[in-house]
Amino acid sequence: MFETFNKQINRLQPSILRPEDEAELAPGSYVPILSDIILPSFAMAISMFVLRKLFDRFIVVPFGAYFDIKETVLKQHYIRQPVLESEYIKNKSPKDEVIFMLCKKTGMTERQVQVWFRKRRKDSQASDLKRLSDAGWSFIFYSLLSWYGLYVLWDKPWLTNSMDCWIGWPAQAVTNDVYWYYLVELGFYMSYLYMIFTDHKRKDFMEFLVHHSVTVALMILSWSINCVRIGTLVLVIHDQVDYLLALAKIAVYIKMQKMADIVFALFLPMWIITRLMVYPYVVLYSIYIDLPAYANDSRPYLQMHDRSTIGQVLKSLLVVLQILHVMWTIIILKSAATKFTKGKLQDTRSDTEEEDENEANSETIDNKSNYKISNGISVIGKNGNVMEPNGNSYSNGRT
């Protein structure tokens, strides 16, 4: 069965090796075969998922218990309102004009709608332990991958001279260490594509989804046409800084703010250097400038890019990554600005973390108020009891 499946996969791989290219390869040299990376990457992704579960159980839970990090979130009492629920799916924090429209549809006051959305957001928050798990897993793997990538590429000529990414293409042999580096990275990102749906949702959830999808697509497509060298450069550049952000988050969760500030101070310049300087200068420059400069009529350049759909897609996806880099840089700079204005480092990419302070203020206001809420919304009295619109009161908080 696997043999048949692999044959079907290999039919999707374009034929890029001409007879003269094959003659240039040393005996026993390996060139990428699509089936050698597809099924193994799924197996690797499943292994990563299992490792994540073991990591949560045997490392995160004891670690969280030591720092008294809660595993559960206090559930909020609110009535399910179909109209508001429908809007919440589209926008968790609606603007004033949307709230005004919702008031007309539901017969609720503006304050009642605001309270409902606040409670609904808090009810959807991930626990601190869940956030710690996400950050801890990212820290462990990005740390390992950053050093592993440098170890694999340390003696490779294209690490210091991007022109070597194209010299001899497509007759470029792939060594075992590069194969395993690609396989581990691909399995990691494939597993993360699933886990971003189960981990706590960030404000930039869509950007994360696009980033990981683009990364997986880039790796598979680059493998299919043996553009593995430039692919390894993309990976090793990205892996050199992400673990610092994860470590800063961990420090925030365990309430070591000074450590978080120090790590973030290291992270910020490294992010700017790798994402906004090294990546465009090395990767984008290489594929948009080096490659055309190297190509000539005797090389299969037209087949690779000018007339190749895969080549054009690869170039476009690399630009998409750069756009995401710019977007995330803006978010990160906002986090840095928050540190200077409020004196506290926050992860601005997290819905729940950014809203905690505002919603805490709302709680203070709510506790001082006695709401008379109609249309299916409970009344919270000054004594803390929950009252239904019909006048019944429940001290157990039942809605």
Coordinates of C-alpha atoms in Angstrom, one line a residue:
M1 CA 0.0 0.0 0.0
F2 CA 2.8 2.4 1.0
E3 CA 4.6 1.6 -2.2
T4 CA 1.6 2.5 -4.3
F5 CA 1.0 5.7 -2.4
N6 CA 4.7 6.7 -2.8
K7 CA 4.5 6.2 -6.5
Q8 CA 1.5 8.5 -6.7
I9 CA 3.3 11.1 -4.7
N10 CA 6.4 10.9 -6.9
R11 CA 4.2 11.5 -10.0
L12 CA 3.6 15.0 -8.6
Q13 CA 7.3 15.7 -8.5
P14 CA 8.6 17.6 -11.6
S15 CA 11.5 16.0 -13.5
I16 CA 14.4 18.5 -13.3
L17 CA 17.4 16.3 -13.8
R18 CA 18.7 16.2 -17.4
P19 CA 21.1 13.5 -18.5
E20 CA 24.0 15.9 -18.3
D21 CA 22.9 16.8 -14.8
E22 CA 22.9 13.2 -13.7
A23 CA 26.4 12.8 -15.1
E24 CA 27.6 15.5 -12.8
L25 CA 26.5 13.7 -9.7
A26 CA 29.0 11.5 -7.9
P27 CA 28.2 7.8 -7.7
G28 CA 25.9 7.1 -4.8
S29 CA 24.8 10.7 -4.5
Y30 CA 21.2 11.3 -3.2
V31 CA 18.9 13.8 -4.8
P32 CA 15.5 14.6 -3.2
I33 CA 12.6 12.3 -3.9
L34 CA 9.2 13.6 -2.8
S35 CA 8.0 10.3 -1.3
D36 CA 11.1 10.3 1.0
I37 CA 9.8 13.3 2.9
I38 CA 6.0 13.2 2.8
L39 CA 5.0 10.1 4.7
P40 CA 8.1 10.3 7.1
S41 CA 7.1 13.9 7.9
F42 CA 3.6 12.8 9.0
A43 CA 5.2 10.1 11.2
M44 CA 7.5 12.8 12.6
A45 CA 4.6 15.1 13.2
I46 CA 2.7 12.4 15.1
S47 CA 5.8 11.7 17.2
M48 CA 6.1 15.4 18.0
F49 CA 2.4 15.5 19.1
V50 CA 3.0 12.5 21.4
L51 CA 6.2 14.2 22.8
R52 CA 4.1 17.3 23.4
K53 CA 1.6 15.4 25.5
L54 CA 4.4 13.7 27.5
F55 CA 6.1 17.1 27.9
D56 CA 2.9 18.6 29.3
R57 CA 2.3 15.8 31.7
F58 CA 5.8 15.1 33.1
I59 CA 7.4 18.5 32.8
V60 CA 4.9 21.4 32.5
V61 CA 2.5 20.2 35.2
P62 CA 5.2 19.7 37.9
F63 CA 6.9 22.9 36.9
G64 CA 3.7 24.8 37.0
A65 CA 2.8 23.4 40.4
Y66 CA 6.2 24.5 41.8
F67 CA 5.4 28.1 40.7
D68 CA 1.7 27.8 41.7
I69 CA 0.5 28.3 38.2
K70 CA -3.2 27.5 37.9
E71 CA -4.5 24.8 35.6
T72 CA -8.1 26.1 35.4
V73 CA -9.7 29.4 34.6
L74 CA -12.6 30.6 36.8
K75 CA -15.7 30.2 34.6
Q76 CA -17.9 33.2 34.1
H77 CA -21.7 33.1 34.6
Y78 CA -23.5 34.5 31.6
I79 CA -26.6 33.6 29.5
R80 CA -26.1 32.2 26.0
Q81 CA -27.4 34.8 23.6
P82 CA -27.4 33.6 20.0
V83 CA -27.2 37.1 18.4
L84 CA -24.2 38.1 20.6
E85 CA -22.6 34.7 20.2
S86 CA -22.7 35.0 16.5
E87 CA -21.0 38.4 16.7
Y88 CA -18.5 37.1 19.2
I89 CA -17.3 34.5 16.7
K90 CA -16.5 37.2 14.2
N91 CA -15.2 39.8 16.7
K92 CA -14.4 39.3 20.3
S93 CA -14.2 43.0 21.1
P94 CA -16.8 44.8 18.9
K95 CA -16.6 48.5 18.3
D96 CA -19.2 51.0 19.6
E97 CA -21.2 51.1 16.4
V98 CA -21.5 47.3 16.4
I99 CA -22.5 47.3 20.1
F100 CA -25.2 49.9 19.2
M101 CA -26.5 47.6 16.5
L102 CA -26.5 44.6 18.9
C103 CA -28.5 46.7 21.4
K104 CA -31.2 47.2 18.8
K105 CA -31.3 43.5 17.9
T106 CA -31.4 42.2 21.5
G107 CA -33.2 44.9 23.4
M108 CA -30.3 45.1 25.8
T109 CA -28.5 48.3 27.0
E110 CA -25.0 49.2 25.8
R111 CA -23.6 48.3 29.2
Q112 CA -25.3 44.9 29.2
V113 CA -23.8 44.1 25.9
Q114 CA -20.3 45.2 27.0
V115 CA -20.6 43.1 30.2
W116 CA -21.7 40.0 28.1
F117 CA -18.7 40.3 25.8
R118 CA -16.3 40.8 28.7
K119 CA -17.7 37.7 30.5
R120 CA -17.6 35.7 27.2
R121 CA -14.0 36.6 26.6
K122 CA -12.9 35.7 30.1
D123 CA -14.8 32.4 29.8
S124 CA -12.7 31.6 26.7
Q125 CA -9.4 32.4 28.3
A126 CA -6.7 29.7 28.4
S127 CA -5.3 28.8 31.8
D128 CA -1.9 30.0 32.8
L129 CA -0.7 26.4 32.7
K130 CA -1.9 26.1 29.1
R131 CA 0.0 29.2 28.1
L132 CA 3.1 27.9 30.0
S133 CA 2.8 24.7 28.1
D134 CA 2.8 26.5 24.7
A135 CA 5.7 28.7 25.6
G136 CA 7.7 25.9 27.1
W137 CA 7.3 23.6 24.1
S138 CA 8.3 26.4 21.8
F139 CA 11.3 27.2 23.9
I140 CA 12.5 23.6 24.0
F141 CA 12.2 22.9 20.3
Y142 CA 13.3 26.2 18.9
S143 CA 16.4 26.0 21.2
L144 CA 17.2 22.5 20.0
L145 CA 16.5 23.3 16.3
S146 CA 18.6 26.5 16.4
W147 CA 21.7 24.6 17.5
Y148 CA 20.9 21.6 15.4
G149 CA 20.6 23.7 12.3
L150 CA 23.9 25.5 13.0
Y151 CA 25.6 22.1 13.6
V152 CA 24.3 20.7 10.3
L153 CA 25.2 23.7 8.2
W154 CA 28.4 24.7 9.9
D155 CA 30.6 23.0 7.2
K156 CA 28.2 23.8 4.3
P157 CA 29.5 26.4 1.8
W158 CA 26.1 28.0 1.3
L159 CA 26.0 29.1 4.9
T160 CA 28.5 31.8 4.3
N161 CA 28.0 32.3 0.5
S162 CA 24.4 32.2 -0.7
M163 CA 25.5 31.9 -4.3
D164 CA 26.4 28.3 -3.5
C165 CA 22.7 27.6 -3.1
W166 CA 22.5 27.6 -6.9
I167 CA 25.9 26.6 -8.2
G168 CA 25.5 23.2 -9.9
W169 CA 21.7 23.1 -9.5
P170 CA 19.9 20.8 -10.0
A171 CA 22.7 18.3 -9.7
Q172 CA 23.1 19.0 -6.0
A173 CA 23.4 16.0 -3.7
V174 CA 21.6 16.1 -0.3
T175 CA 23.6 14.6 2.6
N176 CA 22.0 12.6 5.4
D177 CA 22.3 15.3 8.0
V178 CA 20.5 17.8 5.7
Y179 CA 17.8 15.3 5.1
W180 CA 17.2 14.7 8.8
Y181 CA 17.3 18.4 9.5
Y182 CA 14.6 19.0 6.9
L183 CA 12.5 16.1 8.1
V184 CA 12.6 17.2 11.8
E185 CA 11.7 20.8 10.9
L186 CA 8.9 19.7 8.6
G187 CA 7.5 17.3 11.2
F188 CA 7.7 20.1 13.8
Y189 CA 5.8 22.6 11.7
M190 CA 3.2 20.1 10.6
S191 CA 2.5 19.2 14.2
Y192 CA 2.3 22.9 15.1
L193 CA -0.3 23.4 12.4
Y194 CA -2.5 21.1 14.4
M195 CA -1.5 22.4 17.8
I196 CA -2.2 26.1 17.1
F197 CA -5.9 25.1 17.0
T198 CA -5.7 23.4 20.5
D199 CA -3.3 25.9 22.2
H200 CA -4.7 29.2 23.4
K201 CA -5.7 31.5 20.6
R202 CA -3.6 34.6 20.0
K203 CA -4.5 37.8 18.4
D204 CA -2.3 36.9 15.5
F205 CA -3.8 33.4 15.2
M206 CA -4.4 33.9 11.5
E207 CA -0.8 35.2 10.9
F208 CA 0.5 32.1 12.8
L209 CA -1.7 29.8 10.7
V210 CA -0.5 31.5 7.5
H211 CA 3.2 31.4 8.6
H212 CA 3.2 27.7 9.5
S213 CA 1.2 26.8 6.3
V214 CA 3.6 28.8 4.2
T215 CA 6.6 27.2 5.9
V216 CA 5.3 23.7 5.3
A217 CA 4.5 24.5 1.7
L218 CA 7.9 26.0 1.1
M219 CA 9.7 23.0 2.5
I220 CA 7.7 20.5 0.4
L221 CA 8.0 22.5 -2.8
S222 CA 11.7 23.3 -2.3
W223 CA 12.3 19.6 -1.7
S224 CA 10.4 18.6 -4.9
I225 CA 12.7 20.8 -7.1
N226 CA 15.9 20.4 -5.0
C227 CA 16.1 23.9 -3.7
V228 CA 17.0 22.5 -0.3
R229 CA 20.0 24.7 0.2
I230 CA 18.1 27.9 0.2
G231 CA 15.4 26.2 2.3
T232 CA 17.9 25.3 5.0
L233 CA 19.0 29.0 5.2
V234 CA 15.4 30.1 5.7
L235 CA 15.1 27.6 8.6
V236 CA 18.3 28.3 10.3
I237 CA 17.7 32.1 10.2
H238 CA 14.3 31.8 11.7
D239 CA 15.3 29.4 14.5
Q240 CA 17.9 31.7 16.0
V241 CA 15.6 34.0 17.9
D242 CA 12.1 32.4 18.5
Y243 CA 13.3 30.5 21.6
L244 CA 14.1 33.9 23.3
L245 CA 10.6 35.1 22.9
A246 CA 9.3 31.8 24.4
L247 CA 11.7 32.2 27.3
A248 CA 10.5 35.7 27.9
K249 CA 6.9 34.4 28.0
I250 CA 7.9 31.7 30.5
A251 CA 9.5 34.3 32.7
V252 CA 6.3 36.4 32.7
Y253 CA 4.1 33.3 33.6
I254 CA 6.3 32.4 36.5
K255 CA 6.3 36.1 37.6
M256 CA 10.0 36.7 37.1
Q257 CA 9.5 40.1 35.5
K258 CA 13.1 41.2 35.7
M259 CA 14.3 38.0 33.8
A260 CA 11.5 38.6 31.2
D261 CA 12.7 42.1 30.6
I262 CA 16.3 41.0 30.2
V263 CA 15.4 38.2 27.8
F264 CA 13.1 40.5 25.8
A265 CA 15.9 43.1 25.6
L266 CA 18.1 40.4 24.0
F267 CA 15.3 39.1 21.8
L268 CA 14.3 42.5 20.2
P269 CA 17.6 43.3 18.4
M270 CA 18.1 39.7 17.4
W271 CA 14.6 39.6 15.9
I272 CA 15.2 42.8 13.9
I273 CA 18.6 41.6 12.7
T274 CA 17.4 38.1 11.6
R275 CA 14.0 39.0 10.2
L276 CA 14.4 42.5 8.8
M277 CA 18.1 42.4 7.8
V278 CA 19.6 38.9 7.4
Y279 CA 16.5 37.2 5.9
P280 CA 15.9 39.8 3.1
Y281 CA 19.7 40.3 2.5
V282 CA 20.6 36.6 2.3
V283 CA 17.4 34.8 1.2
L284 CA 15.5 37.2 -0.9
Y285 CA 18.6 38.8 -2.4
S286 CA 19.9 35.3 -3.3
I287 CA 16.8 34.1 -5.0
Y288 CA 16.0 37.4 -6.7
I289 CA 19.5 38.7 -7.5
D290 CA 22.1 35.9 -7.1
L291 CA 20.1 33.3 -9.1
P292 CA 19.5 35.4 -12.2
A293 CA 23.1 36.6 -12.1
Y294 CA 24.4 33.1 -12.0
A295 CA 22.0 31.7 -14.5
N296 CA 22.9 31.6 -18.2
D297 CA 21.7 29.8 -21.3
S298 CA 23.5 26.6 -20.5
R299 CA 21.7 26.2 -17.2
P300 CA 18.1 25.2 -16.8
Y301 CA 17.1 28.6 -15.3
L302 CA 14.0 29.0 -17.5
Q303 CA 12.8 25.6 -16.4
M304 CA 13.4 26.5 -12.8
H305 CA 11.9 29.9 -12.4
D306 CA 10.8 31.9 -15.5
R307 CA 8.6 29.0 -16.8
S308 CA 8.2 27.1 -13.5
T309 CA 5.0 27.5 -11.5
I310 CA 6.7 25.9 -8.5
G311 CA 9.5 28.4 -8.8
Q312 CA 7.2 31.4 -9.0
V313 CA 5.2 30.1 -6.0
L314 CA 8.4 29.6 -4.0
K315 CA 9.5 33.2 -4.6
S316 CA 6.0 34.5 -3.7
L317 CA 5.9 32.5 -0.5
L318 CA 9.3 33.8 0.6
V319 CA 7.9 37.4 0.2
V320 CA 4.8 36.4 2.2
L321 CA 7.2 35.4 5.1
Q322 CA 8.8 38.8 4.9
I323 CA 5.5 40.6 5.1
L324 CA 4.7 38.5 8.2
H325 CA 8.0 39.5 9.6
V326 CA 7.1 43.2 9.3
M327 CA 3.7 42.7 10.8
W328 CA 5.1 40.8 13.8
T329 CA 7.8 43.5 14.2
I330 CA 5.1 46.1 14.7
I331 CA 3.4 43.9 17.3
I332 CA 6.7 43.3 19.1
L333 CA 7.5 47.0 19.1
K334 CA 4.1 47.7 20.6
S335 CA 5.0 45.3 23.4
A336 CA 8.2 47.2 23.9
A337 CA 6.3 50.4 24.0
T338 CA 4.0 49.0 26.6
K339 CA 6.9 48.1 28.8
F340 CA 8.1 51.7 28.8
T341 CA 4.7 53.2 29.3
K342 CA 3.2 50.8 31.8
G343 CA 6.3 49.3 33.2
K344 CA 5.3 45.7 32.5
L345 CA 6.2 43.4 29.6
Q346 CA 3.2 41.8 28.0
D347 CA 2.7 39.4 25.2
T348 CA 0.7 41.5 22.8
R349 CA 0.1 38.6 20.5
S350 CA -2.2 37.0 23.1
D351 CA -5.8 38.0 23.3
T352 CA -6.2 36.9 26.9
E353 CA -3.1 38.6 28.2
E354 CA -3.7 41.9 26.7
E355 CA -7.3 42.0 27.9
D356 CA -6.6 41.0 31.5
E357 CA -5.9 44.5 32.7
N358 CA -8.9 46.1 31.0
E359 CA -11.2 43.4 32.2
A360 CA -9.9 43.5 35.7
N361 CA -10.9 47.2 35.7
S362 CA -14.3 46.3 34.4
E363 CA -14.6 43.8 37.2
T364 CA -14.1 46.5 39.7
I365 CA -16.8 48.6 38.2
D366 CA -19.2 45.7 38.0
N367 CA -18.7 44.7 41.6
K368 CA -19.8 48.2 42.6
S369 CA -22.9 48.1 40.4
N370 CA -26.3 46.5 40.7
Y371 CA -27.4 45.5 37.2
K372 CA -31.0 45.1 36.2
I373 CA -30.6 43.2 33.0
S374 CA -33.4 41.8 30.9
N375 CA -33.9 39.7 27.8
G376 CA -32.3 36.6 29.2
I377 CA -29.4 38.2 31.1
S378 CA -28.9 37.6 34.9
V379 CA -28.9 40.4 37.4
I380 CA -25.9 40.6 39.7
G381 CA -26.8 42.1 43.0
K382 CA -24.6 44.0 45.4
N383 CA -24.5 41.0 47.7
G384 CA -23.0 38.9 45.0
N385 CA -26.1 36.8 44.4
V386 CA -27.2 36.1 40.9
M387 CA -30.8 37.1 40.2
E388 CA -33.0 36.1 37.2
P389 CA -35.2 38.6 35.4
N390 CA -38.2 37.1 37.2
G391 CA -36.8 38.2 40.5
N392 CA -35.5 34.9 41.8
S393 CA -32.2 35.0 43.6
Y394 CA -29.5 32.3 43.7
S395 CA -26.6 32.5 46.1
N396 CA -24.8 29.7 44.3
G397 CA -24.1 31.8 41.2
R398 CA -26.5 29.8 39.0
T399 CA -27.6 31.5 35.8

